Structures are given as C-alpha cells and as structure tokens.
CSV table of C-alpha atoms in Angstrom, one decimal:
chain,number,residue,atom,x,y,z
A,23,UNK,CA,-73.5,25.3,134.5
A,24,UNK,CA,-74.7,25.6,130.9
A,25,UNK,CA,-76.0,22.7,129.6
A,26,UNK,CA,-74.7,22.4,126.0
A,27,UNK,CA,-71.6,25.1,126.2
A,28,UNK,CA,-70.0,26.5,122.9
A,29,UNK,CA,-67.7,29.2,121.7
A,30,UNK,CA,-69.5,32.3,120.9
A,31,UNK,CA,-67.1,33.1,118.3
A,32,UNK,CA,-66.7,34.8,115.8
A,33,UNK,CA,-64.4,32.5,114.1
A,34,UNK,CA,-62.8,34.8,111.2
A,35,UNK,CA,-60.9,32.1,108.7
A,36,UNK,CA,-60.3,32.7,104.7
A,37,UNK,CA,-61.8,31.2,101.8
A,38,UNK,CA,-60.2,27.7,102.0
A,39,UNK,CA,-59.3,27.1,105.8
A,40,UNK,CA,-59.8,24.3,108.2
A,41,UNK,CA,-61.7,25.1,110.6
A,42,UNK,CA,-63.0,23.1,113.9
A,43,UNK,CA,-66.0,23.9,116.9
A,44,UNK,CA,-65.7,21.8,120.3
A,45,UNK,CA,-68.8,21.7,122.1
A,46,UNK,CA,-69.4,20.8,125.4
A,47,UNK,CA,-72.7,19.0,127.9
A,48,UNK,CA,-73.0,18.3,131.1
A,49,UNK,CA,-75.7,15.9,131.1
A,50,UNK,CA,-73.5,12.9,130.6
A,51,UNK,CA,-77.2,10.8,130.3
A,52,UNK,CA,-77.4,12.5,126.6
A,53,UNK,CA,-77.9,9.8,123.8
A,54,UNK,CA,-77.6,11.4,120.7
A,55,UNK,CA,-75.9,15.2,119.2
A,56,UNK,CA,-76.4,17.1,116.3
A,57,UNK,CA,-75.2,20.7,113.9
A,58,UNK,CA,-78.0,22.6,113.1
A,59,UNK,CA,-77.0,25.5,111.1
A,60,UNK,CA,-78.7,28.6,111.4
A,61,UNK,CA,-78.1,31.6,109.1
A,62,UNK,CA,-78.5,35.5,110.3
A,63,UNK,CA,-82.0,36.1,110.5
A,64,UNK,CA,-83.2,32.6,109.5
A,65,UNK,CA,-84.2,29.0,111.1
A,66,UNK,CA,-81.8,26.3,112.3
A,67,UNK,CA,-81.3,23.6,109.6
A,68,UNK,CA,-80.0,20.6,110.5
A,69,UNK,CA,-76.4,19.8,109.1
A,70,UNK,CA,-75.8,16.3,110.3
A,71,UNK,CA,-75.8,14.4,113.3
A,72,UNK,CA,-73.0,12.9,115.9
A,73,UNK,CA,-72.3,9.1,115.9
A,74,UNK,CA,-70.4,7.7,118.3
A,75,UNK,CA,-68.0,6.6,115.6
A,76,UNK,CA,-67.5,9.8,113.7
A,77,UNK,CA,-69.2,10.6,110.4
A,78,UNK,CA,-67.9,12.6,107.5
A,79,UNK,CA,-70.6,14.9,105.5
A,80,UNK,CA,-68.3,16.2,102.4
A,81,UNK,CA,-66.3,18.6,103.9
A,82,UNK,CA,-67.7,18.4,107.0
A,83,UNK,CA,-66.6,15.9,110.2
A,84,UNK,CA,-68.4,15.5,113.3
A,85,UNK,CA,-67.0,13.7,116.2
A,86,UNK,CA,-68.1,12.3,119.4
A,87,UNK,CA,-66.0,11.7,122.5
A,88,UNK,CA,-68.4,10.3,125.8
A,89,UNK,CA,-65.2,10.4,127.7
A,90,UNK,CA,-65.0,14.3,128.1
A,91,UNK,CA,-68.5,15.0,126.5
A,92,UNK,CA,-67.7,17.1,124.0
A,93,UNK,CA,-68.6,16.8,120.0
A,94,UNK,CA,-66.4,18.5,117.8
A,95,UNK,CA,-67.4,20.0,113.8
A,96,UNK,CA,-64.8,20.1,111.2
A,97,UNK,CA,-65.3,22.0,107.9
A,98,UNK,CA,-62.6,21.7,105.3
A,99,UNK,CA,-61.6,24.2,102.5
A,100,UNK,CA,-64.2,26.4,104.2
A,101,UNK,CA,-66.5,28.6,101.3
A,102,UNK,CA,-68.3,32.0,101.8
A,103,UNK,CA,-71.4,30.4,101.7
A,104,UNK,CA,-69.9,28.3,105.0
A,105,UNK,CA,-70.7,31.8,107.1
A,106,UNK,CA,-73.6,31.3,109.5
A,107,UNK,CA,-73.8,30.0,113.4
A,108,UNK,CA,-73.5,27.0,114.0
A,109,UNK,CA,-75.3,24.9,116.9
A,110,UNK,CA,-74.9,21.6,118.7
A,111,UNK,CA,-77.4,19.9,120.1
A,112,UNK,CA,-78.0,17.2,122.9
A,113,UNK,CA,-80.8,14.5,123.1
A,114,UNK,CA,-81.1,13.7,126.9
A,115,UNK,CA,-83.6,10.7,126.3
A,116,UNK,CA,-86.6,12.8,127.6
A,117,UNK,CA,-88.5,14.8,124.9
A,118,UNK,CA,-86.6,17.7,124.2
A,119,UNK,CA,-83.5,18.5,122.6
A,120,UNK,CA,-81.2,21.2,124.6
A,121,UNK,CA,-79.4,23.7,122.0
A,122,UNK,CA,-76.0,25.5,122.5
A,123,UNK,CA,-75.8,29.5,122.0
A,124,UNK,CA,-74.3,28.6,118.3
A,125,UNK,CA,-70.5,29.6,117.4
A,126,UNK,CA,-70.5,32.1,114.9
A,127,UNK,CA,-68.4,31.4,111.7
A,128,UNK,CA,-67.4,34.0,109.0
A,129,UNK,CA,-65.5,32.6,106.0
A,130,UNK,CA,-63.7,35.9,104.1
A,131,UNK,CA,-63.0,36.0,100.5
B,301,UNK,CA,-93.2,19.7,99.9
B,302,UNK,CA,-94.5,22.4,102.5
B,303,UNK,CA,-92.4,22.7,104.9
B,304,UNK,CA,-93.0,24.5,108.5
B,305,UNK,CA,-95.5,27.4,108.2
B,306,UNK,CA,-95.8,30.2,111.1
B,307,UNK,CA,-98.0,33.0,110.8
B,308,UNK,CA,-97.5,36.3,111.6
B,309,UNK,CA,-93.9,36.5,110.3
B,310,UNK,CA,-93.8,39.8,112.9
B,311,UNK,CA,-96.2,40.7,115.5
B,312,UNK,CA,-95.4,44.5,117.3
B,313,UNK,CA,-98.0,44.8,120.3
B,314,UNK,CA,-98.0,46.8,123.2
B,315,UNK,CA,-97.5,45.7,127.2
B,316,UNK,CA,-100.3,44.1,128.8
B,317,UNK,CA,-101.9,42.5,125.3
B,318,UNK,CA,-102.6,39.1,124.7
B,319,UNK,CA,-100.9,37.9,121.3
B,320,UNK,CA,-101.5,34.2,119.9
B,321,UNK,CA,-98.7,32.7,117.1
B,322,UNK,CA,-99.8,30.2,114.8
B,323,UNK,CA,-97.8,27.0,113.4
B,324,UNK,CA,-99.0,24.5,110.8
B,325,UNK,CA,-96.6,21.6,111.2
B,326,UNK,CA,-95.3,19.3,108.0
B,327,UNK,CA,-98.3,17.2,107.3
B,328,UNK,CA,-98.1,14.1,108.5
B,329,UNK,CA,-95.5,15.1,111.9
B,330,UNK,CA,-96.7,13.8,114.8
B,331,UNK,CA,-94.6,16.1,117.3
B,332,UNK,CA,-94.2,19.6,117.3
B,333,UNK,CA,-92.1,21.8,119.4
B,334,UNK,CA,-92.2,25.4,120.3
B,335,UNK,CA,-88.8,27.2,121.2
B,336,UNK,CA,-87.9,31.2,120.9
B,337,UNK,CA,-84.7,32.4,120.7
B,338,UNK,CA,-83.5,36.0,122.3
B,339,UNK,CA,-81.1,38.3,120.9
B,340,UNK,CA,-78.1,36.5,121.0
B,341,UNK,CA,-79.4,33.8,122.8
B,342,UNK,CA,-79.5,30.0,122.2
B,343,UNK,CA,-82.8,28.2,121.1
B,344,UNK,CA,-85.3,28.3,124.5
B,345,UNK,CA,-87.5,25.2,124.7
B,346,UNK,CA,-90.7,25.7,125.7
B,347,UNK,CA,-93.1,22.9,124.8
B,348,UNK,CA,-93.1,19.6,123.2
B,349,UNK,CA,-96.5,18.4,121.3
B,350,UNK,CA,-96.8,14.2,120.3
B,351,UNK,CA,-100.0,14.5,118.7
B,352,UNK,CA,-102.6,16.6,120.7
B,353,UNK,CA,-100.8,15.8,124.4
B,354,UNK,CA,-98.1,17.8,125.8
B,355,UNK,CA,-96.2,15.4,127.7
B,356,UNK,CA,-93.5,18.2,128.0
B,357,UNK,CA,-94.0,21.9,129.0
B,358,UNK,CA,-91.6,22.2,131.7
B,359,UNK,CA,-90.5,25.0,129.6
B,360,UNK,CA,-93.4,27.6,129.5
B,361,UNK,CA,-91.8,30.4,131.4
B,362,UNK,CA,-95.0,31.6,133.3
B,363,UNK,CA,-98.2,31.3,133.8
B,364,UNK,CA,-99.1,33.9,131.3
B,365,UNK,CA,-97.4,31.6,128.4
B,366,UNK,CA,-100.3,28.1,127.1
B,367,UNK,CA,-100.3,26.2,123.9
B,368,UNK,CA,-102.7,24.0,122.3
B,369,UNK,CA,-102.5,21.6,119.2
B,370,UNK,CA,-105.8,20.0,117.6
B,371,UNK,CA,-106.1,17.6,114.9
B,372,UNK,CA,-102.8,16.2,115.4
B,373,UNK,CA,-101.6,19.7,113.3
B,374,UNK,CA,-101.8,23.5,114.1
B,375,UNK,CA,-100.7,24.7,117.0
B,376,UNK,CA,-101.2,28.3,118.7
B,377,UNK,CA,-99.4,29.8,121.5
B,378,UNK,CA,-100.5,32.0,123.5
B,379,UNK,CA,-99.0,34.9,125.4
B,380,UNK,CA,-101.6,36.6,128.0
B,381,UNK,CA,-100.6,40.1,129.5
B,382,UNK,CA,-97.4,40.8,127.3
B,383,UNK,CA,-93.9,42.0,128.8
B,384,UNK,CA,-91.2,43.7,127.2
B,385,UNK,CA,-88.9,40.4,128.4
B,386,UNK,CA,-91.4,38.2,126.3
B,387,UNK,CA,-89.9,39.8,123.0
B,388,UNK,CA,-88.5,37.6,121.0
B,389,UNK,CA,-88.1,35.0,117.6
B,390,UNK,CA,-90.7,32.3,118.5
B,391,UNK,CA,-89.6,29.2,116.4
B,392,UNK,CA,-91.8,26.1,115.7
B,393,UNK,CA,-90.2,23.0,114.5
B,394,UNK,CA,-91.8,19.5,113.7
B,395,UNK,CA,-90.8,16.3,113.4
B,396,UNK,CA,-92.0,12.7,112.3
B,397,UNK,CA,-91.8,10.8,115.7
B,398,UNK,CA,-89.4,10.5,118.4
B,399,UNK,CA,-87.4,13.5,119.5
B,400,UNK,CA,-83.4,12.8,118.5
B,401,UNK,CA,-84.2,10.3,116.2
B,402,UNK,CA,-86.2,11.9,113.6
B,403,UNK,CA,-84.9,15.3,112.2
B,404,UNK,CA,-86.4,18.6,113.5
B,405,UNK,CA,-88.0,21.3,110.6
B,406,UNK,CA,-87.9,24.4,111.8
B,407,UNK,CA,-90.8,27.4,110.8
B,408,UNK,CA,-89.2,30.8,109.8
B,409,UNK,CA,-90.5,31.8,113.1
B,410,UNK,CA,-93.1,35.0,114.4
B,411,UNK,CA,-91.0,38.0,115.3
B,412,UNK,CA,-92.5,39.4,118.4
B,413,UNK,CA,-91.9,42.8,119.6
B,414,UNK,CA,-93.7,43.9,122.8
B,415,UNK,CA,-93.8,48.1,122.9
C-alpha cells in the first residue's frame, strides 16, 4: 500500500466551482501534512499546510482527520489560474517528507 | 532573494555515461533534499542533506546513484553508468532546519534524458 494515496484526477470543474481533494496515509505515526502545488512542467510550491484544527488560506481549506488519516483541500469559486496538480504531503518524524502522485485539477472558463 | 538554483536545466546523455547535476541551495538552508519525479509519477525521495551529513539516503536507488554537499551549500549528484530507467526530472529543494517544520523550496529541476 501507497504511502500517501490520492486521486489521479483530472478534476474538470468551471470557472467558479467548489471543489474538494481527500487524501489518504498509511503511516498513522505522520506528524504533520501539507499542499504543494505543482504546475505542468514546473516545481512544487507549497500552498499551505494541515493543522489538526483546520486552517483556511482565502479560498482555500485544509483539513485534518487522524481518525481515518486522510487530509482533505477545499478551493472555493475556483479561477483558471487554480489549474495545476496538486500534492499532499506526510511528515513521518524521520527526515523526509513522503509526497502523493498529485490530483490533477483543470478549472474551465 | 535567490531562490533554488539547479544547473543543467536538461541533460540528454547516452547509456552507460556518468552524468553529475548540480544544486545551490537558498543561502543560509541548512538541509537540502534531492527527489526526481517520473513521468506521471509522484515526487521520489532520494536523499536528505543537514549540513554536510546525510543522515538519510535510504532513497538512492542503486549503487550507481551518490551525492555530496560541501560548505554547508552545493550539492552534486551523481549518476555512474546511466540507464534508460534513470530518466527523469531531478528536483532539489532546501529548507531552513527541520524537515516538516520549515517550508521546502524547490529548484526548477535538471531534466535528464538517458539515450
């Protein structure tokens, strides 16, 4: 079993939409998540990280539940610009972080 | 400021050459990490840097694959022998201090392509 498990995607919403990303880990030792972004042909960029007690970015939600180890990403009244893949990310508490495959979002006019 | 630097942008070389990628970390980062990503693949770690020690590499997926960092700063990789497999983006990201505290920057990464 994957590690950090996401939707592939491609999530195909309009200009404007709600749209939300579950992700999922295994390693229920994790301490703390993250959204990098990472546009076609480009770096990740971080987009905010996961507290346990939710945190709001804008239009943009992240939550946490330990329970069933999943984080979840909400964007509101998505934009064009909103198009890219979008990866979680798990901090174990060794040195590394362990990255999803990244959920593909495409926001249409 | 500067962010992550990686140098070549694309490197095309043919099976069985040795290849070395360059990053120049944020000045002032004391860890570094190497990753490289696949087409259509997630982020692969390879190896973490905190200062000049490797306290993780359990990521390196052969024998063929080392990395160094001196000065607290650049760091190569090196490939030896290249495979057609080893293709890939090779990302390098830095960081301040502690892994999943401090933010990572990611390098625009070196596009390798073995022939």
């Amino acid at each position: 079993r994957k590690e950090v498990e996401q939707d592939p995607g491609p999530f195909n919403v309009p200009e404007g939409a709600t749209v939300a990303f579950n992700c999922t880990y295994s390693n229920s030792a994790s301490q703390s998540f993250f959204w990098y972004r990472q546009d076609c042909r480009k770096e990740p960029k971080l987009l905010m990280s996961v507290y346990s007690s939710g945190n709001e970015d804008g239009r943009f939600t992240a939550q946490l539940n330990r329970a069933s180890q999943y984080i979840s990403l909400l964007i509101r009244d998505s934009k064009l610009s909103d198009s890219a893949t979008y990866l979680c990310v798990a901090h174990s508490g060794y040195s590394t972080l362990t990255f999803g495959k990244g959920t593909m979002l495409l926001v249409s006019p | 400021g500067a962010g992550v630097s990686q140098s070549p942008s694309n490197k095309v070389t043919e099976k069985g050459k040795d290849v070395e990628l360059r990053c120049d970390p944020i000045s002032g980062h004391t860890a570094l990490y190497w990753y490289r990503q696949s087409l259509g693949q997630g982020l692969e770690f390879l190896i973490y840097f905190q200062g000049n020690s490797a306290p993780d590499k359990s990521g390196l997926p052969s024998d063929r694959f080392s990395a160094e960092r001196t000065g607290g700063s650049v760091s190569t990789l090196t490939i030896q022998r290249t495979q057609q497999e080893d293709s890939a983006v090779y990302l390098c990201a830095s960081s301040l201090g502690r892994v999943g505290t401090d933010t990572q920057y990611f390098g625009p990464g070196t596009r390798l392509t073995v022939l």
